[in-house]
Amino acid sequence: IGDVPQSWKISRLKYNVTCLDERRIPVDAALRNPGPYPYWGAGSIVDYVDNYIFDEELVLLGEDGAPFFDKYRPVAFLIAEKIWANNHIHVIKGKLGICNRFLVHYLNSVEYREYINGSILNKLTQGNMNEIVCPIPSDVEQEAIADFLDSQCAKIDGVIADIEEQIETLQKYKKSLITETVTKGLDRSVPMKDSGIEWIGKIPAHWGTNRLRYVASVKTGPFGTQLSADEYVDEGVPIINVKNIGYGSILAEDLDFVPENVADRLSVHRLKLEDIVFGRKGAVDKHAIITDEYVNWVQGSDCIRVRSNPEINSGYLNYLFDSTYFGSYVMLYAVGATMPSMSSDILLNARILVPPVQEQRDIAAYLNKQCGKINAIITNKQAQLDTIRSHKKSLIYEYVTGKKRVTEVN
């Protein structure tokens, strides 16, 4: 927080709010009379309670403007309507003299590292939340700060929403370009035929189709006794797990490592140039192609590797996997009641389009060029978002800690 104005108080959160976390009711009671209320869990609105099955107790919150607070991804909101909230949400209400809107702005400026604990999931417990240090100006200045930040943040959020919409439009365009190119080819004047695959429709008459099992090999990552977590080390050969797979790229952060001798023991799982890796759980349509910098890394237990035969160009195949039709196939056949799960059989049974090899290379080269241009624009806009969000957080911090004062109060 640093220095604050001399007239401000410094106090722990627990002395300024009432915690409503204990106002829980059994799930079955909520399901008997749900009403059209949205459900909030860790991270975001998940669904409406009358369409969702819960295994936790819920609380019905009224439209009283109280802040509620995510335990696992600390961010605060004001309640604007009746909602059901599960026990991943802290619900608090400012005591007399505390403006809830000011409180939300302050809580969204806090650096939470010293308050969060958890061996697997970072979690803000109620006890730790209570110890958050808060600067408390007068109730008049709290209202003035909240009014000012509400106005300024609404403008910033409008800019953010506009850029996010632009990024989403670019991503949709890229997806449609990929889908059109890998299913129709580069020459739209050639004769067409029915592909026999409902969600693809017509394809060039000289193209073939095949099951993936006949043009590529598939390998599931090591599991069970093959590789245990206690073999992980701080430095060594990197492992690509599902958390390291993005949409078309490897996310080389938060890597796990194994010693060289363990990697040698797992030689059948070491990745070669132009292998393609999928995650087995969660966002099962995510995949990435292995480029030079990732060669000889080890595929993790929650990954599936695809290695193409000579008649299939891996660059073309990677784009084919990124098409709308293939994503629809994967999500249709992925199994799992709570989380989509990929299997080798799902991949091996996928029907793919097989143009002549040279045409596959031409398609891959064309999409590399076009998608490269689109990705450059998206990267630029993501950088804009990062700058704007950083500005917003800095703006909030400066006013809720008194580094800058609202002129109306002065």
GROMACS .gro file of C-alpha atoms in nm:
model
  410
    1ILE     CA    1   0.000   0.000   0.000
    2GLY     CA    2   0.279   0.239   0.086
    3ASP     CA    3   0.197   0.581   0.228
    4VAL     CA    4  -0.165   0.691   0.252
    5PRO     CA    5  -0.315   1.034   0.330
    6GLN     CA    6  -0.282   1.127   0.697
    7SER     CA    7  -0.659   1.142   0.744
    8TRP     CA    8  -0.710   0.784   0.622
    9LYS     CA    9  -0.724   0.483   0.853
   10ILE     CA   10  -0.550   0.147   0.800
   11SER     CA   11  -0.747  -0.158   0.911
   12ARG     CA   12  -0.785  -0.531   0.847
   13LEU     CA   13  -1.071  -0.637   0.621
   14LYS     CA   14  -1.236  -0.839   0.899
   15TYR     CA   15  -1.307  -0.521   1.098
   16ASN     CA   16  -1.483  -0.355   0.805
   17VAL     CA   17  -1.703  -0.626   0.654
   18THR     CA   18  -1.952  -0.890   0.754
   19CYS     CA   19  -1.880  -1.229   0.596
   20LEU     CA   20  -2.191  -1.404   0.464
   21ASP     CA   21  -2.016  -1.731   0.376
   22GLU     CA   22  -2.213  -1.927   0.635
   23ARG     CA   23  -2.551  -1.839   0.484
   24ARG     CA   24  -2.553  -2.172   0.299
   25ILE     CA   25  -2.849  -2.391   0.222
   26PRO     CA   26  -2.851  -2.757   0.110
   27VAL     CA   27  -2.839  -2.814  -0.264
   28ASP     CA   28  -3.161  -3.015  -0.275
   29ALA     CA   29  -3.352  -2.721  -0.126
   30ALA     CA   30  -3.210  -2.492  -0.394
   31LEU     CA   31  -3.304  -2.735  -0.669
   32ARG     CA   32  -3.662  -2.760  -0.541
   33ASN     CA   33  -3.719  -2.389  -0.597
   34PRO     CA   34  -3.437  -2.257  -0.815
   35GLY     CA   35  -3.593  -1.968  -1.000
   36PRO     CA   36  -3.415  -1.817  -1.300
   37TYR     CA   37  -3.100  -1.732  -1.108
   38PRO     CA   38  -2.749  -1.767  -1.254
   39TYR     CA   39  -2.496  -1.981  -1.072
   40TRP     CA   40  -2.151  -1.854  -0.982
   41GLY     CA   41  -1.866  -2.088  -0.904
   42ALA     CA   42  -1.488  -2.060  -0.916
   43GLY     CA   43  -1.392  -1.849  -1.215
   44SER     CA   44  -1.721  -1.739  -1.370
   45ILE     CA   45  -2.093  -1.793  -1.419
   46VAL     CA   46  -2.124  -2.162  -1.498
   47ASP     CA   47  -2.492  -2.217  -1.571
   48TYR     CA   48  -2.841  -2.162  -1.441
   49VAL     CA   49  -2.922  -2.363  -1.135
   50ASP     CA   50  -3.229  -2.531  -1.283
   51ASN     CA   51  -3.007  -2.680  -1.556
   52TYR     CA   52  -2.714  -2.782  -1.340
   53ILE     CA   53  -2.640  -3.053  -1.083
   54PHE     CA   54  -2.439  -2.944  -0.781
   55ASP     CA   55  -2.244  -3.140  -0.523
   56GLU     CA   56  -2.192  -2.846  -0.290
   57GLU     CA   57  -2.408  -2.625  -0.071
   58LEU     CA   58  -2.526  -2.299  -0.222
   59VAL     CA   59  -2.629  -1.958  -0.101
   60LEU     CA   60  -2.896  -1.740  -0.264
   61LEU     CA   61  -2.786  -1.379  -0.261
   62GLY     CA   62  -3.016  -1.084  -0.313
   63GLU     CA   63  -2.971  -0.766  -0.513
   64ASP     CA   64  -2.808  -0.577  -0.227
   65GLY     CA   65  -2.483  -0.467  -0.389
   66ALA     CA   66  -2.265  -0.683  -0.164
   67PRO     CA   67  -1.925  -0.783  -0.301
   68PHE     CA   68  -1.853  -1.147  -0.368
   69PHE     CA   69  -1.510  -1.286  -0.410
   70ASP     CA   70  -1.354  -1.583  -0.592
   71LYS     CA   71  -1.135  -1.798  -0.366
   72TYR     CA   72  -0.924  -1.947  -0.646
   73ARG     CA   73  -0.886  -1.649  -0.879
   74PRO     CA   74  -0.908  -1.346  -0.651
   75VAL     CA   75  -1.137  -1.098  -0.821
   76ALA     CA   76  -1.430  -0.911  -0.669
   77PHE     CA   77  -1.773  -0.828  -0.813
   78LEU     CA   78  -2.083  -0.648  -0.693
   79ILE     CA   79  -2.404  -0.849  -0.682
   80ALA     CA   80  -2.640  -0.688  -0.931
   81GLU     CA   81  -2.909  -0.958  -0.933
   82LYS     CA   82  -3.013  -1.263  -0.740
   83ILE     CA   83  -2.758  -1.541  -0.784
   84TRP     CA   84  -2.671  -1.880  -0.645
   85ALA     CA   85  -2.309  -1.896  -0.529
   86ASN     CA   86  -2.127  -2.212  -0.424
   87ASN     CA   87  -1.861  -2.241  -0.155
   88HIS     CA   88  -1.584  -2.135  -0.394
   89ILE     CA   89  -1.712  -1.781  -0.345
   90HIS     CA   90  -1.659  -1.555  -0.044
   91VAL     CA   91  -1.952  -1.321   0.009
   92ILE     CA   92  -1.890  -1.008   0.216
   93LYS     CA   93  -2.075  -0.687   0.294
   94GLY     CA   94  -1.930  -0.359   0.411
   95LYS     CA   95  -2.024  -0.248   0.762
   96LEU     CA   96  -2.159   0.099   0.842
   97GLY     CA   97  -1.932   0.363   0.688
   98ILE     CA   98  -1.787   0.126   0.424
   99CYS     CA   99  -1.885   0.177   0.060
  100ASN     CA  100  -1.914  -0.159  -0.113
  101ARG     CA  101  -1.820  -0.008  -0.450
  102PHE     CA  102  -1.498   0.135  -0.303
  103LEU     CA  103  -1.431  -0.203  -0.142
  104VAL     CA  104  -1.461  -0.388  -0.474
  105HIS     CA  105  -1.220  -0.148  -0.644
  106TYR     CA  106  -0.971  -0.187  -0.362
  107LEU     CA  107  -0.993  -0.567  -0.354
  108ASN     CA  108  -0.923  -0.577  -0.728
  109SER     CA  109  -0.600  -0.382  -0.671
  110VAL     CA  110  -0.457  -0.606  -0.398
  111GLU     CA  111  -0.147  -0.817  -0.458
  112TYR     CA  112  -0.263  -1.153  -0.320
  113ARG     CA  113   0.054  -1.361  -0.318
  114GLU     CA  114   0.110  -1.317   0.056
  115TYR     CA  115  -0.252  -1.409   0.136
  116ILE     CA  116  -0.292  -1.719  -0.083
  117ASN     CA  117  -0.203  -2.073   0.019
  118GLY     CA  118  -0.254  -2.421  -0.120
  119SER     CA  119  -0.028  -2.704  -0.230
  120ILE     CA  120  -0.213  -2.774  -0.557
  121LEU     CA  121  -0.472  -2.501  -0.610
  122ASN     CA  122  -0.394  -2.153  -0.486
  123LYS     CA  123  -0.676  -2.067  -0.250
  124LEU     CA  124  -0.771  -1.754  -0.059
  125THR     CA  125  -0.914  -1.889   0.267
  126GLN     CA  126  -1.161  -1.689   0.473
  127GLY     CA  127  -0.899  -1.655   0.746
  128ASN     CA  128  -0.643  -1.511   0.508
  129MET     CA  129  -0.902  -1.289   0.344
  130ASN     CA  130  -0.986  -1.143   0.683
  131GLU     CA  131  -0.623  -1.032   0.725
  132ILE     CA  132  -0.613  -0.822   0.406
  133VAL     CA  133  -0.494  -0.473   0.499
  134CYS     CA  134  -0.726  -0.195   0.378
  135PRO     CA  135  -0.685   0.182   0.362
  136ILE     CA  136  -1.010   0.344   0.476
  137PRO     CA  137  -1.084   0.707   0.379
  138SER     CA  138  -1.394   0.888   0.504
  139ASP     CA  139  -1.727   0.759   0.378
  140VAL     CA  140  -1.767   1.075   0.166
  141GLU     CA  141  -1.429   1.019  -0.002
  142GLN     CA  142  -1.502   0.648  -0.050
  143GLU     CA  143  -1.816   0.740  -0.243
  144ALA     CA  144  -1.630   1.001  -0.450
  145ILE     CA  145  -1.348   0.756  -0.534
  146ALA     CA  146  -1.601   0.486  -0.625
  147ASP     CA  147  -1.794   0.728  -0.850
  148PHE     CA  148  -1.474   0.837  -1.026
  149LEU     CA  149  -1.341   0.482  -1.073
  150ASP     CA  150  -1.680   0.350  -1.185
  151SER     CA  151  -1.682   0.613  -1.460
  152GLN     CA  152  -1.318   0.570  -1.566
  153CYS     CA  153  -1.322   0.189  -1.553
  154ALA     CA  154  -1.643   0.178  -1.758
  155LYS     CA  155  -1.462   0.371  -2.034
  156ILE     CA  156  -1.157   0.144  -2.012
  157ASP     CA  157  -1.373  -0.169  -2.008
  158GLY     CA  158  -1.546  -0.044  -2.323
  159VAL     CA  159  -1.212  -0.020  -2.501
  160ILE     CA  160  -1.112  -0.364  -2.370
  161ALA     CA  161  -1.440  -0.517  -2.490
  162ASP     CA  162  -1.391  -0.361  -2.835
  163ILE     CA  163  -1.040  -0.503  -2.873
  164GLU     CA  164  -1.152  -0.844  -2.742
  165GLU     CA  165  -1.428  -0.845  -3.003
  166GLN     CA  166  -1.172  -0.763  -3.273
  167ILE     CA  167  -0.951  -1.051  -3.156
  168GLU     CA  168  -1.247  -1.289  -3.153
  169THR     CA  169  -1.340  -1.180  -3.507
  170LEU     CA  170  -0.983  -1.240  -3.627
  171GLN     CA  171  -0.974  -1.583  -3.464
  172LYS     CA  172  -1.306  -1.677  -3.625
  173TYR     CA  173  -1.179  -1.556  -3.962
  174LYS     CA  174  -0.860  -1.761  -3.923
  175LYS     CA  175  -1.061  -2.070  -3.831
  176SER     CA  176  -1.291  -2.026  -4.132
  177LEU     CA  177  -0.992  -1.969  -4.364
  178ILE     CA  178  -0.825  -2.287  -4.239
  179THR     CA  179  -1.147  -2.491  -4.265
  180GLU     CA  180  -1.225  -2.368  -4.617
  181THR     CA  181  -0.869  -2.430  -4.740
  182VAL     CA  182  -0.820  -2.781  -4.596
  183THR     CA  183  -1.161  -2.898  -4.719
  184LYS     CA  184  -1.187  -2.723  -5.059
  185GLY     CA  185  -0.824  -2.671  -5.161
  186LEU     CA  186  -0.654  -2.371  -5.323
  187ASP     CA  187  -0.803  -2.410  -5.673
  188ARG     CA  188  -1.179  -2.354  -5.656
  189SER     CA  189  -1.223  -2.430  -6.028
  190VAL     CA  190  -1.159  -2.806  -5.999
  191PRO     CA  191  -1.450  -3.055  -6.019
  192MET     CA  192  -1.605  -3.146  -5.681
  193LYS     CA  193  -1.755  -3.462  -5.535
  194ASP     CA  194  -1.944  -3.558  -5.224
  195SER     CA  195  -1.698  -3.640  -4.943
  196GLY     CA  196  -1.935  -3.881  -4.772
  197ILE     CA  197  -1.876  -3.689  -4.448
  198GLU     CA  198  -2.186  -3.494  -4.348
  199TRP     CA  199  -2.016  -3.193  -4.188
  200ILE     CA  200  -1.769  -3.147  -4.476
  201GLY     CA  201  -1.990  -3.172  -4.783
  202LYS     CA  202  -1.817  -3.154  -5.120
  203ILE     CA  203  -1.440  -3.185  -5.170
  204PRO     CA  204  -1.219  -3.174  -5.482
  205ALA     CA  205  -1.289  -3.480  -5.697
  206HIS     CA  206  -0.925  -3.592  -5.703
  207TRP     CA  207  -0.894  -3.596  -5.321
  208GLY     CA  208  -0.930  -3.912  -5.117
  209THR     CA  209  -1.044  -3.982  -4.760
  210ASN     CA  210  -0.906  -4.223  -4.504
  211ARG     CA  211  -0.908  -4.312  -4.137
  212LEU     CA  212  -0.622  -4.152  -3.947
  213ARG     CA  213  -0.507  -4.499  -3.834
  214TYR     CA  214  -0.398  -4.579  -4.193
  215VAL     CA  215  -0.187  -4.266  -4.247
  216ALA     CA  216  -0.040  -4.195  -3.902
  217SER     CA  217   0.063  -4.362  -3.577
  218VAL     CA  218  -0.077  -4.255  -3.241
  219LYS     CA  219   0.095  -4.294  -2.902
  220THR     CA  220  -0.046  -4.221  -2.557
  221GLY     CA  221   0.196  -4.072  -2.304
  222PRO     CA  222   0.357  -4.271  -2.019
  223PHE     CA  223   0.144  -4.339  -1.715
  224GLY     CA  224   0.126  -4.559  -1.407
  225THR     CA  225   0.461  -4.710  -1.319
  226GLN     CA  226   0.627  -4.573  -1.635
  227LEU     CA  227   0.662  -4.222  -1.494
  228SER     CA  228   0.582  -4.100  -1.144
  229ALA     CA  229   0.570  -3.743  -1.014
  230ASP     CA  230   0.854  -3.808  -0.768
  231GLU     CA  231   1.089  -3.845  -1.068
  232TYR     CA  232   1.037  -3.480  -1.160
  233VAL     CA  233   1.335  -3.249  -1.108
  234ASP     CA  234   1.394  -2.873  -1.124
  235GLU     CA  235   1.607  -2.893  -1.439
  236GLY     CA  236   1.650  -3.156  -1.709
  237VAL     CA  237   1.453  -3.271  -2.013
  238PRO     CA  238   1.121  -3.082  -2.040
  239ILE     CA  239   0.789  -3.268  -2.039
  240ILE     CA  240   0.497  -3.145  -2.247
  241ASN     CA  241   0.181  -3.191  -2.042
  242VAL     CA  242  -0.172  -3.081  -2.131
  243LYS     CA  243  -0.111  -2.745  -1.959
  244ASN     CA  244   0.167  -2.679  -2.213
  245ILE     CA  245  -0.053  -2.727  -2.522
  246GLY     CA  246  -0.227  -2.427  -2.674
  247TYR     CA  247  -0.429  -2.388  -2.991
  248GLY     CA  248  -0.156  -2.457  -3.245
  249SER     CA  249   0.145  -2.377  -3.026
  250ILE     CA  250   0.347  -2.512  -2.733
  251LEU     CA  251   0.317  -2.306  -2.413
  252ALA     CA  252   0.671  -2.332  -2.283
  253GLU     CA  253   0.597  -2.193  -1.936
  254ASP     CA  254   0.538  -2.382  -1.612
  255LEU     CA  255   0.725  -2.684  -1.747
  256ASP     CA  256   0.802  -3.004  -1.559
  257PHE     CA  257   1.136  -3.181  -1.608
  258VAL     CA  258   1.287  -3.529  -1.574
  259PRO     CA  259   1.656  -3.632  -1.563
  260GLU     CA  260   1.825  -3.739  -1.886
  261ASN     CA  261   1.837  -4.104  -1.778
  262VAL     CA  262   1.460  -4.106  -1.721
  263ALA     CA  263   1.405  -3.944  -2.060
  264ASP     CA  264   1.623  -4.214  -2.218
  265ARG     CA  265   1.415  -4.481  -2.046
  266LEU     CA  266   1.108  -4.317  -2.202
  267SER     CA  267   1.267  -4.300  -2.547
  268VAL     CA  268   0.947  -4.412  -2.723
  269HIS     CA  269   0.781  -4.100  -2.581
  270ARG     CA  270   1.048  -3.852  -2.693
  271LEU     CA  271   0.909  -3.614  -2.952
  272LYS     CA  272   1.037  -3.581  -3.307
  273LEU     CA  273   1.022  -3.290  -3.548
  274GLU     CA  274   0.667  -3.237  -3.681
  275ASP     CA  275   0.500  -3.470  -3.432
  276ILE     CA  276   0.161  -3.335  -3.327
  277VAL     CA  277   0.053  -3.351  -2.961
  278PHE     CA  278  -0.300  -3.340  -2.818
  279GLY     CA  279  -0.417  -3.311  -2.459
  280ARG     CA  280  -0.620  -3.608  -2.336
  281LYS     CA  281  -0.850  -3.417  -2.099
  282GLY     CA  282  -1.023  -3.082  -2.085
  283ALA     CA  283  -0.992  -2.878  -2.406
  284VAL     CA  284  -0.931  -3.189  -2.616
  285ASP     CA  285  -0.932  -2.993  -2.942
  286LYS     CA  286  -0.606  -2.822  -2.840
  287HIS     CA  287  -0.303  -2.946  -3.028
  288ALA     CA  288   0.041  -2.825  -3.138
  289ILE     CA  289   0.309  -2.929  -3.384
  290ILE     CA  290   0.663  -2.995  -3.263
  291THR     CA  291   0.917  -2.754  -3.408
  292ASP     CA  292   1.299  -2.755  -3.374
  293GLU     CA  293   1.309  -2.613  -3.022
  294TYR     CA  294   1.091  -2.891  -2.877
  295VAL     CA  295   1.257  -3.193  -3.043
  296ASN     CA  296   1.351  -3.470  -2.792
  297TRP     CA  297   1.123  -3.331  -2.523
  298VAL     CA  298   0.907  -3.597  -2.357
  299GLN     CA  299   0.531  -3.624  -2.403
  300GLY     CA  300   0.352  -3.626  -2.069
  301SER     CA  301   0.108  -3.884  -1.939
  302ASP     CA  302  -0.192  -3.666  -2.027
  303CYS     CA  303  -0.089  -3.624  -2.393
  304ILE     CA  304  -0.140  -3.816  -2.717
  305ARG     CA  305   0.117  -3.797  -2.996
  306VAL     CA  306   0.032  -3.823  -3.366
  307ARG     CA  307   0.317  -3.905  -3.607
  308SER     CA  308   0.225  -3.893  -3.977
  309ASN     CA  309   0.331  -4.139  -4.249
  310PRO     CA  310   0.505  -4.018  -4.571
  311GLU     CA  311   0.175  -3.983  -4.760
  312ILE     CA  312   0.055  -3.714  -4.516
  313ASN     CA  313   0.233  -3.381  -4.473
  314SER     CA  314   0.239  -3.301  -4.102
  315GLY     CA  315   0.192  -2.928  -4.163
  316TYR     CA  316  -0.124  -2.996  -4.363
  317LEU     CA  317  -0.243  -3.246  -4.101
  318ASN     CA  318  -0.188  -2.992  -3.823
  319TYR     CA  319  -0.409  -2.741  -4.004
  320LEU     CA  320  -0.666  -3.012  -4.071
  321PHE     CA  321  -0.679  -3.077  -3.696
  322ASP     CA  322  -0.744  -2.703  -3.648
  323SER     CA  323  -1.047  -2.700  -3.880
  324THR     CA  324  -1.402  -2.657  -3.758
  325TYR     CA  325  -1.505  -2.997  -3.891
  326PHE     CA  326  -1.233  -3.185  -3.700
  327GLY     CA  327  -1.303  -2.990  -3.381
  328SER     CA  328  -1.670  -3.085  -3.412
  329TYR     CA  329  -1.576  -3.450  -3.454
  330VAL     CA  330  -1.352  -3.448  -3.147
  331MET     CA  331  -1.607  -3.278  -2.923
  332LEU     CA  332  -1.884  -3.509  -3.049
  333TYR     CA  333  -1.696  -3.827  -2.962
  334ALA     CA  334  -1.498  -3.712  -2.657
  335VAL     CA  335  -1.607  -3.905  -2.350
  336GLY     CA  336  -1.647  -3.806  -1.985
  337ALA     CA  337  -1.939  -3.690  -1.773
  338THR     CA  338  -1.766  -3.390  -1.615
  339MET     CA  339  -1.465  -3.329  -1.843
  340PRO     CA  340  -1.416  -3.417  -2.211
  341SER     CA  341  -1.157  -3.692  -2.254
  342MET     CA  342  -0.966  -3.794  -2.567
  343SER     CA  343  -0.855  -4.149  -2.644
  344SER     CA  344  -0.629  -4.302  -2.906
  345ASP     CA  345  -0.928  -4.473  -3.064
  346ILE     CA  346  -1.112  -4.144  -3.111
  347LEU     CA  347  -0.816  -4.008  -3.305
  348LEU     CA  348  -0.743  -4.327  -3.497
  349ASN     CA  349  -1.105  -4.356  -3.615
  350ALA     CA  350  -1.122  -3.997  -3.739
  351ARG     CA  351  -1.184  -3.966  -4.111
  352ILE     CA  352  -0.944  -3.720  -4.274
  353LEU     CA  353  -0.913  -3.570  -4.620
  354VAL     CA  354  -0.612  -3.676  -4.827
  355PRO     CA  355  -0.513  -3.451  -5.119
  356PRO     CA  356  -0.201  -3.536  -5.325
  357VAL     CA  357   0.113  -3.483  -5.115
  358GLN     CA  358   0.237  -3.181  -5.315
  359GLU     CA  359  -0.103  -3.017  -5.278
  360GLN     CA  360  -0.086  -3.080  -4.904
  361ARG     CA  361   0.250  -2.900  -4.896
  362ASP     CA  362   0.109  -2.609  -5.097
  363ILE     CA  363  -0.190  -2.580  -4.862
  364ALA     CA  364   0.037  -2.582  -4.556
  365ALA     CA  365   0.267  -2.316  -4.707
  366TYR     CA  366  -0.029  -2.094  -4.801
  367LEU     CA  367  -0.184  -2.120  -4.452
  368ASN     CA  368   0.153  -2.059  -4.285
  369LYS     CA  369   0.173  -1.728  -4.471
  370GLN     CA  370  -0.188  -1.618  -4.422
  371CYS     CA  371  -0.220  -1.731  -4.060
  372GLY     CA  372   0.116  -1.570  -3.984
  373LYS     CA  373  -0.028  -1.233  -4.089
  374ILE     CA  374  -0.342  -1.286  -3.880
  375ASN     CA  375  -0.143  -1.405  -3.577
  376ALA     CA  376   0.077  -1.094  -3.596
  377ILE     CA  377  -0.230  -0.871  -3.577
  378ILE     CA  378  -0.373  -1.076  -3.288
  379THR     CA  379  -0.041  -1.057  -3.101
  380ASN     CA  380  -0.037  -0.680  -3.144
  381LYS     CA  381  -0.391  -0.651  -3.010
  382GLN     CA  382  -0.312  -0.880  -2.716
  383ALA     CA  383  -0.024  -0.646  -2.632
  384GLN     CA  384  -0.268  -0.354  -2.642
  385LEU     CA  385  -0.497  -0.541  -2.401
  386ASP     CA  386  -0.210  -0.608  -2.161
  387THR     CA  387  -0.116  -0.239  -2.163
  388ILE     CA  388  -0.473  -0.121  -2.108
  389ARG     CA  389  -0.538  -0.371  -1.828
  390SER     CA  390  -0.214  -0.269  -1.660
  391HIS     CA  391  -0.319   0.095  -1.687
  392LYS     CA  392  -0.658   0.014  -1.535
  393LYS     CA  393  -0.503  -0.168  -1.239
  394SER     CA  394  -0.254   0.116  -1.184
  395LEU     CA  395  -0.533   0.375  -1.201
  396ILE     CA  396  -0.739   0.189  -0.940
  397TYR     CA  397  -0.437   0.142  -0.713
  398GLU     CA  398  -0.343   0.511  -0.721
  399TYR     CA  399  -0.689   0.627  -0.613
  400VAL     CA  400  -0.784   0.357  -0.359
  401THR     CA  401  -0.453   0.408  -0.177
  402GLY     CA  402  -0.466   0.788  -0.190
  403LYS     CA  403  -0.165   0.840  -0.416
  404LYS     CA  404  -0.402   1.052  -0.625
  405ARG     CA  405  -0.708   1.225  -0.483
  406VAL     CA  406  -1.045   1.281  -0.641
  407THR     CA  407  -1.085   1.655  -0.707
  408GLU     CA  408  -1.445   1.665  -0.585
  409VAL     CA  409  -1.328   1.567  -0.236
  410ASN     CA  410  -1.045   1.820  -0.235
   0.00000   0.00000   0.00000
